[in-house]
Amino acid sequence: MDRLTIGQMAKVNHVSEQTLRLYDKQGLLCPSFRGDTNGYRYYDIRQSARLDMIQYLKSMGLSLKDIQRQLARENLGEIVTLLENRSEAIQLQLAALQTQKKAVERTIRSFERYASAPPDGRILLEHLEKRQMYCIDSKINFYDYGIEMYEKLLRELKNNLMENDLSLLYFCNVGSILRKENLLANRFVSTEVFVFVEEPLASMPQLQTIPSGNYLCIYCDSFEKEKDYARRLLSAVSAQNYQVCGDYICEVIADLPVVESTSRGMFLRLQVPVSFR
Amino acid sequence: MDRLTIGQMAKVNHVSEQTLRLYDKQGLLCPSFRGDTNGYRYYDIRQSARLDMIQYLKSMGLSLKDIQRQLARENLGEIVTLLENRSEAIQLQLAALQTQKKAVERTIRSFERYASAPPDGRILLEHLEKRQMYCIDSKINFYDYGIEMYEKLLRELKNNLMENDLSLLYFCNVGSILRKENLLANRFVSTEVFVFVEEPLASMPQLQTIPSGNYLCIYCDSFEKEKDYARRLLSAVSAQNYQVCGDYICEVIADLPVVESTSRGMFLRLQVPVSFR
DNA sequence: ATTGACCTTATATCTGGTATAACCTATATA
DNA sequence: TATATAGGTTATACCAGATATAAGGTCAAT
């Protein structure tokens, strides 16, 4: 009769000895003999069948605890339920990973865009695609306050996102809206902040869409310069004989690890949709 | 100037206080002030920007260590590399999860098949699809030995699988082949064991394919009865005027948690491809 | 007897928090 | 002023599923 020591059992089954000891302690796979004098673990080669089972169930992602329970009571229906649950869990994990992957790729692109972005102060006409955003109205005109109030409003936006179970993966491409009439009257009054979202989301009152079109854009590397640069943008609109045809957007392009330890390190694209007169 | 206590900071950012303390200890996000007398942590609302960043990077699956390194040195190129690595890692994880999901579903089906399997001794003609298997030749005729030798040979098969980096997910649907000429001569001589594999794998010498076709099958609930049942199968072949047209397969249908603590609890489908005379 | 391979147990490590205990502080109310 | 209660502090243990290490006992051969 073959009695395998823990080392031999480990070797023929491609497991570590530690793992076998762990399984013993957990009651998953106990050696069929134990040395009387030396306390050695001795396995029967046929116990490999149980180890196969353990490894097989484990490779499907079941926990040792679940495996233990299943191997203890040989209940057929129960394991099917367990596997069905596991299948759903995998489905969720897959969806999460796919979202994550998209976010990673979007972030890489965003970095590349940041690296090759026009310099501060440059004015450009760009064609931008249709965009969807998740927008909240804070009722507070943040132009009256400093960056601290802006952060506060962003917290409110973040809370709102989380309450609606939206991934924080969206919370990276934020901005604010200044309505057309206020912009044209040179009134810096805005209470709305948003994040751009990509997926087609279930309809919510917070969702807004802005159309594709030509946007006159000015790039800006600091929050403090925004008003000044927005006025420059307006001058450029009239100088080049365009007509403002929608709301002004202040978009944070990269608030990525270009972040100072104290405060947001911003790179903004101020933009206004224009039509040709 | 707003100074937020750890509780306030936690609340506005949807983090637990414990987590903020952890981030402080790890040097990821340290409060901008520390109470002189009471040692309290006081945060600046603008530090939310850094917390946003941490949460954003974390939700893409980066480790706190990586995040710390990235936020410490503001190196743009480096984080792109990190993200590209992450993207590849996600890709691998996705593939692994998909394989796992398939295995889970296959196992559920296998259970259902087991639950509704014909009783021991029943003979049926079944049409089976083309199957691929990973087969090794042990050079040892396991019919000369007991179940212990069979387990040993399965260990060899398992080693071989693992050396070729094949998932243990395959190691569940094993079997053995008895070549046609040996079967017909009533010689139980076989040295070949295999696992069925599903995916189209890179070509390896171990891979064999058996064609789709009609198989006369007999179901058997014990390893010991195999030879006897195989002879019954042969009798049925001649009685029903079929002709054996390929190798005999002994397939382990369910070696699932129907496993005894000591030894493999088997349910076998013995099968032989037949043509009509 | 000694070597080297192998076995034993107990404990620490990893990740990203969560939970608990034991204790200190701030603020409002009785 | 006492105290309730809410909130802060630290240190420690826990989760899973191993892996790694240390300190020591055993086996077989030289």
XYZ file of C-alpha atoms (C1' of nucleotides) in Angstrom:
614
model
C 0.000 0.000 0.000
C 1.441 3.340 -1.062
C 1.686 5.893 1.683
C 2.805 9.258 0.369
C 4.529 11.779 2.577
C 3.351 15.337 2.319
C 6.265 16.156 0.027
C 5.462 13.340 -2.389
C 1.761 14.136 -2.345
C 2.588 17.771 -3.009
C 4.845 16.903 -5.904
C 2.514 14.529 -7.755
C -0.341 16.996 -7.442
C 1.465 20.250 -8.119
C 0.549 21.791 -4.796
C 2.816 23.205 -2.154
C 3.274 21.345 1.122
C 2.028 24.423 2.947
C -1.164 24.276 1.004
C -1.693 20.633 1.936
C -1.134 21.500 5.598
C -3.626 24.322 5.265
C -6.208 22.015 3.686
C -5.613 19.571 6.512
C -6.168 22.239 9.121
C -9.315 23.453 7.364
C -10.601 19.899 7.193
C -10.691 19.963 3.387
C -8.290 17.110 2.858
C -6.936 15.227 5.847
C -4.171 12.656 5.391
C -5.487 9.128 5.738
C -2.778 8.222 8.242
C -0.813 10.114 10.781
C 2.544 8.779 12.007
C 2.157 7.476 15.534
C 5.595 8.438 16.737
C 6.585 11.283 14.468
C 3.254 12.943 13.667
C 3.989 12.835 9.922
C 1.126 13.178 7.497
C 0.715 10.164 5.192
C -1.596 10.340 2.190
C -3.222 7.656 0.098
C -2.756 8.195 -3.636
C -6.521 7.814 -4.039
C -6.993 10.995 -2.025
C -5.779 12.754 -5.139
C -9.329 12.432 -6.384
C -10.518 14.701 -3.606
C -7.660 17.076 -4.212
C -8.564 17.180 -7.903
C -12.074 18.114 -6.896
C -10.856 20.834 -4.566
C -8.596 22.289 -7.219
C -11.296 22.082 -9.816
C -13.863 23.869 -7.677
C -11.241 26.386 -6.620
C -10.301 27.145 -10.199
C -13.935 28.046 -10.776
C -13.527 30.665 -8.079
C -15.290 28.983 -5.180
C -13.933 29.774 -1.749
C -12.328 27.097 0.394
C -15.196 27.488 2.826
C -17.784 26.803 0.153
C -15.777 23.879 -1.135
C -15.566 22.482 2.355
C -19.289 22.735 2.816
C -19.965 21.072 -0.516
C -17.551 18.216 0.021
C -18.882 17.674 3.527
C -22.506 17.144 2.657
C -22.853 15.582 -0.728
C -25.806 17.600 -1.817
C -26.265 17.766 -5.520
C -28.866 20.501 -5.843
C -27.012 22.757 -3.503
C -23.836 22.883 -5.518
C -25.773 23.764 -8.636
C -27.197 26.787 -6.797
C -23.726 27.687 -5.637
C -22.415 27.490 -9.178
C -25.290 29.528 -10.519
C -24.519 32.241 -7.977
C -20.894 32.069 -8.951
C -21.833 32.457 -12.582
C -23.757 35.635 -11.803
C -20.907 36.960 -9.718
C -18.520 36.344 -12.586
C -20.886 38.177 -14.890
C -20.801 41.216 -12.610
C -17.042 41.031 -12.308
C -16.722 40.842 -16.072
C -18.864 43.925 -16.545
C -16.875 45.816 -13.907
C -13.589 44.835 -15.494
C -14.783 45.901 -18.914
C -15.814 49.287 -17.586
C -12.482 49.532 -15.849
C -10.626 48.677 -18.998
C -12.468 51.368 -20.916
C -11.639 53.857 -18.178
C -7.969 52.940 -18.285
C -7.868 53.367 -22.030
C -9.768 56.630 -21.857
C -7.287 57.873 -19.281
C -4.336 56.938 -21.460
C -5.894 58.885 -24.339
C -6.593 61.762 -22.002
C -2.940 61.875 -21.033
C -1.863 61.899 -24.612
C -4.292 64.707 -25.294
C -2.868 66.570 -22.316
C 0.703 66.019 -23.455
C -0.026 67.432 -26.897
C -2.465 70.124 -25.812
C -2.202 73.646 -27.207
C -0.334 76.076 -24.954
C -2.016 78.358 -22.436
C -3.835 81.213 -24.142
C -4.090 79.634 -27.564
C -7.433 80.051 -29.331
C -8.633 77.364 -31.721
C -11.781 76.439 -33.570
C -12.552 72.772 -32.941
C -15.259 70.445 -34.048
C -16.519 68.528 -31.027
C -18.788 65.517 -31.032
C -22.058 65.299 -29.184
C -21.491 64.919 -25.456
C -23.580 63.749 -22.557
C -23.173 65.037 -19.070
C -24.444 64.471 -15.580
C -25.202 67.932 -14.287
C -26.362 69.323 -10.966
C -27.561 72.789 -10.082
C -26.085 73.888 -6.768
C -28.015 77.178 -6.615
C -24.753 78.818 -5.630
C -22.880 81.045 -8.023
C -19.353 79.774 -7.627
C -17.928 82.743 -9.535
C -18.664 84.723 -6.373
C -16.391 82.480 -4.369
C -12.975 80.943 -4.622
C -11.765 77.512 -5.495
C -12.859 76.219 -2.121
C -16.499 76.709 -2.994
C -15.847 75.039 -6.332
C -14.491 72.011 -4.489
C -17.526 72.022 -2.258
C -19.825 71.960 -5.244
C -17.829 69.133 -6.727
C -18.384 67.217 -3.449
C -22.080 67.739 -3.953
C -21.800 66.411 -7.473
C -19.845 63.410 -6.222
C -22.469 62.663 -3.570
C -25.147 62.889 -6.185
C -23.269 60.492 -8.461
C -22.774 57.982 -5.688
C -26.345 58.166 -4.537
C -27.327 57.166 -8.042
C -24.837 54.295 -7.983
C -22.721 55.722 -10.737
C -19.109 54.677 -10.837
C -16.502 57.108 -9.621
C -14.800 56.257 -12.865
C -16.830 59.099 -14.299
C -15.579 61.543 -11.744
C -12.593 62.680 -13.758
C -13.820 64.908 -16.535
C -15.683 67.647 -14.715
C -16.691 71.126 -15.752
C -19.173 73.913 -15.375
C -21.744 75.622 -17.595
C -22.334 79.336 -18.073
C -25.583 79.920 -19.914
C -25.370 81.758 -23.226
C -27.408 84.793 -22.102
C -25.164 85.317 -19.063
C -22.016 84.958 -21.104
C -23.164 87.468 -23.720
C -24.154 89.936 -20.996
C -20.710 89.464 -19.450
C -22.387 88.210 -16.266
C -20.366 85.444 -14.658
C -23.242 83.706 -12.982
C -23.300 79.921 -12.938
C -24.531 77.395 -10.461
C -24.162 74.254 -12.555
C -21.332 71.742 -12.417
C -21.178 68.424 -14.285
C -19.191 65.383 -15.280
C -19.059 64.021 -18.776
C -20.398 60.489 -18.997
C -19.813 58.094 -21.832
C -22.118 55.156 -21.559
C -25.704 55.368 -22.599
C -27.164 55.615 -19.107
C -30.673 55.065 -17.870
C -32.502 58.316 -18.239
C -32.207 60.574 -15.200
C -33.169 64.188 -14.738
C -29.502 65.040 -14.220
C -28.533 64.013 -17.738
C -28.052 66.671 -20.400
C -26.763 66.468 -23.913
C -24.892 69.127 -25.797
C -24.833 68.859 -29.555
C -21.859 68.288 -31.781
C -20.637 71.340 -33.608
C -17.914 73.921 -33.950
C -16.580 75.301 -30.700
C -14.206 78.172 -30.302
C -11.836 77.072 -27.542
C -9.172 78.732 -25.454
C -6.767 76.750 -23.314
C -6.031 77.896 -19.801
C -3.748 76.515 -17.118
C -5.260 78.084 -14.055
C -8.614 78.477 -12.434
C -7.889 82.140 -11.616
C -7.497 83.170 -15.225
C -10.839 81.801 -16.327
C -12.879 85.030 -16.420
C -10.134 86.912 -18.235
C -9.722 84.143 -20.815
C -13.461 83.803 -21.292
C -13.592 87.483 -22.220
C -10.748 86.967 -24.670
C -12.736 84.150 -26.170
C -15.731 86.468 -26.601
C -13.556 89.088 -28.293
C -12.269 86.427 -30.654
C -15.831 85.416 -31.462
C -16.737 88.910 -32.634
C -13.338 89.593 -34.232
C -13.689 86.492 -36.359
C -17.300 87.223 -37.105
C -18.773 84.163 -35.421
C -21.993 84.027 -33.490
C -22.389 82.344 -30.105
C -25.032 79.671 -30.507
C -25.072 77.896 -27.182
C -23.855 77.723 -23.628
C -20.271 78.286 -22.533
C -18.482 75.322 -21.008
C -15.456 75.311 -18.756
C -14.007 71.818 -19.071
C -11.268 70.448 -16.860
C -9.123 68.518 -19.294
C -6.556 66.960 -17.036
C -6.904 67.010 -13.380
C -4.713 63.983 -13.311
C -1.656 63.314 -11.180
C -0.704 66.771 -12.171
C -2.318 67.345 -8.842
C -0.424 69.284 -6.217
C -0.604 67.958 -2.703
C -2.665 70.970 -1.693
C -4.939 71.775 -4.555
C -6.217 70.759 -7.971
C -3.704 71.366 -10.725
C -5.900 72.310 -13.608
C -5.749 72.537 -17.299
C -8.942 73.999 -18.719
C -10.518 74.141 -22.115
C -12.949 77.042 -22.186
C -15.302 76.578 -25.095
C -18.299 78.133 -26.698
C -20.278 76.788 -29.637
C -20.312 79.147 -32.619
C -22.042 79.428 -35.946
C -20.857 81.365 -38.962
C -22.716 84.587 -39.451
C -10.708 79.008 6.266
C -12.569 75.715 6.374
C -10.907 73.045 8.429
C -12.676 69.728 8.135
C -12.413 67.098 10.822
C -11.819 63.560 9.687
C -15.514 62.793 10.069
C -16.595 65.715 7.892
C -13.936 64.967 5.304
C -15.059 61.349 5.265
C -18.687 62.292 4.826
C -18.291 64.773 1.969
C -16.081 62.354 0.097
C -17.888 59.100 0.766
C -14.942 57.437 2.442
C -14.715 55.877 5.861
C -12.699 57.612 8.560
C -10.592 54.492 8.902
C -9.680 54.721 5.273
C -8.583 58.343 5.677
C -6.410 57.322 8.634
C -4.937 54.547 6.526
C -4.169 56.947 3.676
C -2.540 59.270 6.178
C -0.356 56.502 7.525
C 0.613 55.387 4.019
C 1.465 58.948 3.113
C -1.157 59.053 0.384
C -3.167 61.907 1.815
C -2.006 63.657 4.949
C -4.242 66.200 6.664
C -2.987 69.716 6.140
C -3.125 70.520 9.855
C -2.801 68.505 12.981
C -4.356 69.783 16.233
C -1.582 70.973 18.537
C -3.251 69.949 21.755
C -5.608 67.170 20.728
C -3.782 65.571 17.823
C -6.904 65.772 15.641
C -6.537 65.566 11.868
C -7.818 68.664 10.064
C -8.284 68.611 6.295
C -8.534 71.408 3.768
C -11.501 71.013 1.427
C -9.105 71.449 -1.489
C -7.416 68.214 -0.510
C -10.511 66.561 -1.911
C -8.868 66.990 -5.296
C -6.114 64.620 -4.253
C -8.618 62.242 -2.766
C -10.571 62.309 -6.030
C -7.391 61.386 -7.801
C -6.677 58.537 -5.417
C -10.172 57.174 -5.769
C -10.072 57.532 -9.502
C -6.780 55.685 -9.870
C -7.952 53.103 -7.387
C -11.159 52.488 -9.292
C -9.010 51.671 -12.293
C -7.442 48.947 -10.206
C -4.096 50.491 -9.318
C -2.661 49.510 -5.968
C -2.232 52.068 -3.210
C 1.508 51.621 -3.533
C 1.464 52.472 -7.215
C -0.819 55.413 -6.566
C 1.513 56.672 -3.885
C 4.492 56.454 -6.207
C 2.640 58.249 -8.958
C 1.352 61.036 -6.768
C 4.773 61.459 -5.196
C 6.742 62.037 -8.349
C 4.611 63.748 -10.902
C 5.924 61.854 -13.830
C 3.649 61.857 -16.819
C 5.245 59.215 -18.987
C 5.510 56.816 -16.128
C 1.849 56.750 -15.324
C 1.002 56.053 -18.940
C 3.246 52.981 -18.762
C 1.587 51.959 -15.533
C -1.840 52.286 -17.108
C -0.776 50.354 -20.170
C 0.429 47.539 -17.925
C -2.834 47.701 -16.059
C -4.744 47.468 -19.303
C -2.869 44.299 -20.230
C -3.445 42.845 -16.790
C -7.158 43.526 -17.124
C -7.134 41.820 -20.497
C -5.634 38.703 -18.937
C -8.083 38.813 -16.071
C -10.962 39.137 -18.503
C -9.811 36.123 -20.461
C -9.385 34.116 -17.270
C -12.829 35.080 -16.039
C -14.410 34.170 -19.340
C -12.780 30.749 -19.240
C -13.942 30.383 -15.672
C -17.472 31.319 -16.571
C -17.547 28.739 -19.318
C -16.255 26.142 -16.890
C -18.924 26.999 -14.349
C -21.637 26.702 -16.960
C -20.204 23.497 -18.299
C -20.174 22.097 -14.785
C -23.790 23.046 -14.216
C -24.723 21.258 -17.433
C -22.629 18.317 -16.385
C -24.572 18.082 -13.143
C -27.838 18.179 -14.932
C -26.636 15.475 -17.251
C -25.573 13.449 -14.243
C -28.903 13.956 -12.518
C -30.803 12.701 -15.542
C -28.328 10.061 -16.607
C -29.513 6.600 -17.585
C -29.250 4.019 -14.818
C -26.313 1.711 -14.338
C -26.245 -1.038 -16.954
C -28.473 0.688 -19.509
C -27.345 0.490 -23.120
C -28.161 3.313 -25.524
C -27.237 4.430 -28.991
C -26.208 8.088 -28.876
C -25.036 10.558 -31.422
C -21.996 12.379 -30.079
C -20.342 15.444 -31.529
C -16.724 15.671 -32.513
C -14.494 15.853 -29.447
C -10.947 16.908 -28.819
C -8.803 15.444 -26.131
C -5.426 15.872 -24.553
C -4.009 12.395 -24.351
C -0.875 10.888 -22.895
C 0.567 7.426 -23.291
C 1.802 6.137 -19.959
C 3.264 2.897 -21.398
C 1.622 1.126 -18.470
C -1.409 -1.066 -18.968
C -3.622 0.104 -16.152
C -6.017 -2.813 -16.653
C -3.270 -4.904 -15.028
C -3.458 -2.830 -11.869
C -6.044 -1.384 -9.546
C -7.494 2.046 -9.122
C -4.324 3.248 -7.440
C -2.364 2.866 -10.643
C -5.169 4.657 -12.461
C -4.797 7.588 -10.047
C -1.065 7.549 -10.614
C -1.526 7.790 -14.333
C -3.959 10.638 -13.854
C -1.229 12.401 -11.810
C 1.041 12.016 -14.799
C -1.630 13.495 -17.025
C -2.085 16.371 -14.619
C 1.646 17.068 -14.541
C 1.711 17.045 -18.284
C -1.195 19.492 -18.466
C 0.423 21.859 -16.018
C 3.798 21.717 -17.717
C 2.034 22.911 -20.844
C 0.354 25.709 -18.904
C -3.099 24.344 -19.435
C -5.727 25.278 -16.922
C -6.766 22.725 -14.347
C -10.251 23.670 -15.443
C -9.837 20.947 -18.017
C -8.976 18.361 -15.452
C -12.515 17.236 -14.811
C -13.636 15.180 -17.760
C -11.066 12.434 -17.928
C -11.131 9.044 -19.540
C -9.139 6.301 -21.198
C -8.917 4.778 -24.657
C -8.854 1.127 -25.626
C -7.885 0.720 -29.242
C -10.387 -0.986 -31.547
C -8.193 -3.990 -32.330
C -7.633 -4.715 -28.631
C -11.314 -4.358 -27.853
C -12.354 -6.694 -30.643
C -9.770 -9.261 -29.559
C -11.099 -8.964 -26.019
C -7.661 -7.795 -24.873
C -7.914 -5.187 -22.150
C -4.667 -3.451 -22.881
C -4.565 0.302 -22.712
C -1.912 2.753 -21.663
C -3.604 5.958 -22.741
C -5.498 8.387 -20.501
C -6.888 11.769 -21.545
C -8.968 14.820 -20.678
C -11.499 16.319 -23.000
C -10.649 19.903 -23.924
C -13.040 22.404 -25.403
C -11.164 25.409 -26.664
C -9.320 25.328 -29.917
C -5.853 24.976 -28.477
C -2.491 25.579 -30.057
C -1.473 22.399 -31.776
C 0.391 19.996 -29.536
C 1.369 16.392 -30.089
C -0.891 15.409 -27.160
C -4.042 16.555 -28.941
C -6.301 14.015 -30.611
C -9.681 14.377 -32.188
C -12.384 11.763 -32.343
C -15.062 12.205 -34.962
C -18.740 12.801 -34.386
C -20.926 9.803 -34.956
C -23.124 7.161 -33.424
C -21.797 5.566 -30.279
C -23.223 2.614 -28.468
C -22.942 3.502 -24.792
C -23.362 1.680 -21.532
C -23.546 3.451 -18.218
C -21.618 2.150 -15.256
C -21.314 3.343 -11.689
C -18.095 1.676 -10.665
C -14.598 1.279 -11.917
C -14.605 -2.396 -11.024
C -17.426 -3.267 -13.368
C -15.804 -1.759 -16.426
C -14.475 -4.910 -18.119
C -17.702 -6.779 -17.573
C -19.784 -3.925 -18.949
C -17.468 -3.443 -21.895
C -18.087 -7.093 -22.848
C -21.823 -6.531 -22.559
C -21.436 -3.596 -24.867
C -19.651 -5.793 -27.415
C -22.408 -8.373 -27.197
C -24.948 -5.652 -27.824
C -22.987 -4.515 -30.852
C -23.221 -7.914 -32.499
C -26.756 -8.591 -31.261
C -27.977 -5.415 -32.867
C -25.948 -5.997 -35.985
C -23.716 -2.965 -35.674
C -20.060 -2.811 -36.555
C -17.373 -1.286 -34.349
C -15.742 1.471 -36.355
C -13.325 3.090 -33.919
C -11.680 3.048 -30.530
C -13.454 2.320 -27.273
C -13.619 5.144 -24.756
C -14.179 4.950 -21.043
C -15.394 8.423 -20.061
C -15.761 9.593 -16.494
C -18.992 11.554 -16.626
C -19.209 12.873 -13.121
C -16.375 12.742 -10.740
C -17.947 15.701 -9.018
C -18.572 16.186 -5.324
C -20.033 12.804 -5.529
C -16.538 12.089 -4.359
C -16.012 9.988 -1.274
C -13.419 11.201 1.151
C -11.252 8.208 0.340
C -11.657 7.573 -3.330
C -13.116 8.756 -6.592
C -16.841 8.156 -6.851
C -17.300 7.410 -10.480
C -20.008 7.370 -13.020
C -18.769 6.079 -16.346
C -20.039 6.124 -19.859
C -18.376 3.317 -21.786
C -18.762 3.971 -25.484
C -17.789 2.607 -28.828
C -18.449 4.151 -32.239
C -20.545 1.960 -34.491
C -21.684 1.873 -38.077
C -24.653 0.020 -39.500
C -23.714 -3.099 -41.324
C 28.034 10.403 14.604
C 26.974 13.389 11.235
C 24.951 15.030 7.057
C 21.180 16.410 4.307
C 16.643 15.795 3.115
C 12.365 15.946 5.026
C 8.915 16.506 8.486
C 6.594 19.190 12.529
C 4.429 23.576 14.573
C 4.025 28.426 15.111
C 4.266 32.858 13.469
C 4.635 36.824 10.102
C 3.625 38.636 5.509
C 0.762 40.203 1.642
C -3.813 43.735 0.184
C -7.146 47.166 1.361
C -9.577 47.883 4.245
C -13.142 46.814 8.487
C -13.956 46.123 13.368
C -12.973 46.471 18.057
C -11.212 48.201 22.407
C -9.597 51.571 25.443
C -9.151 56.063 25.908
C -9.256 61.361 25.011
C -11.845 65.800 23.569
C -15.616 68.993 22.277
C -20.010 70.736 22.938
C -24.602 71.136 24.628
C -27.793 70.401 28.144
C -29.604 69.486 33.081
C -20.474 71.636 37.336
C -21.592 67.151 35.930
C -22.620 64.445 32.300
C -24.429 62.659 27.983
C -23.191 61.995 23.416
C -20.835 62.675 19.564
C -16.571 62.489 17.694
C -11.634 62.172 17.846
C -6.997 59.258 19.015
C -4.059 54.904 18.932
C -3.250 50.015 18.695
C -4.624 45.626 17.558
C -6.994 41.808 15.244
C -9.500 40.081 11.309
C -10.765 38.742 6.358
C -8.721 34.923 2.207
C -5.572 31.982 0.540
C -1.846 31.215 0.484
C 3.601 32.019 1.023
C 7.774 32.531 3.836
C 10.497 31.880 7.766
C 12.203 30.086 12.096
C 13.179 26.643 15.429
C 13.208 22.169 16.071
C 12.339 16.819 15.457
C 12.967 12.507 12.198
C 14.802 9.426 8.607
C 18.150 7.088 5.823
C 22.675 6.756 4.340
C 27.452 7.359 4.791
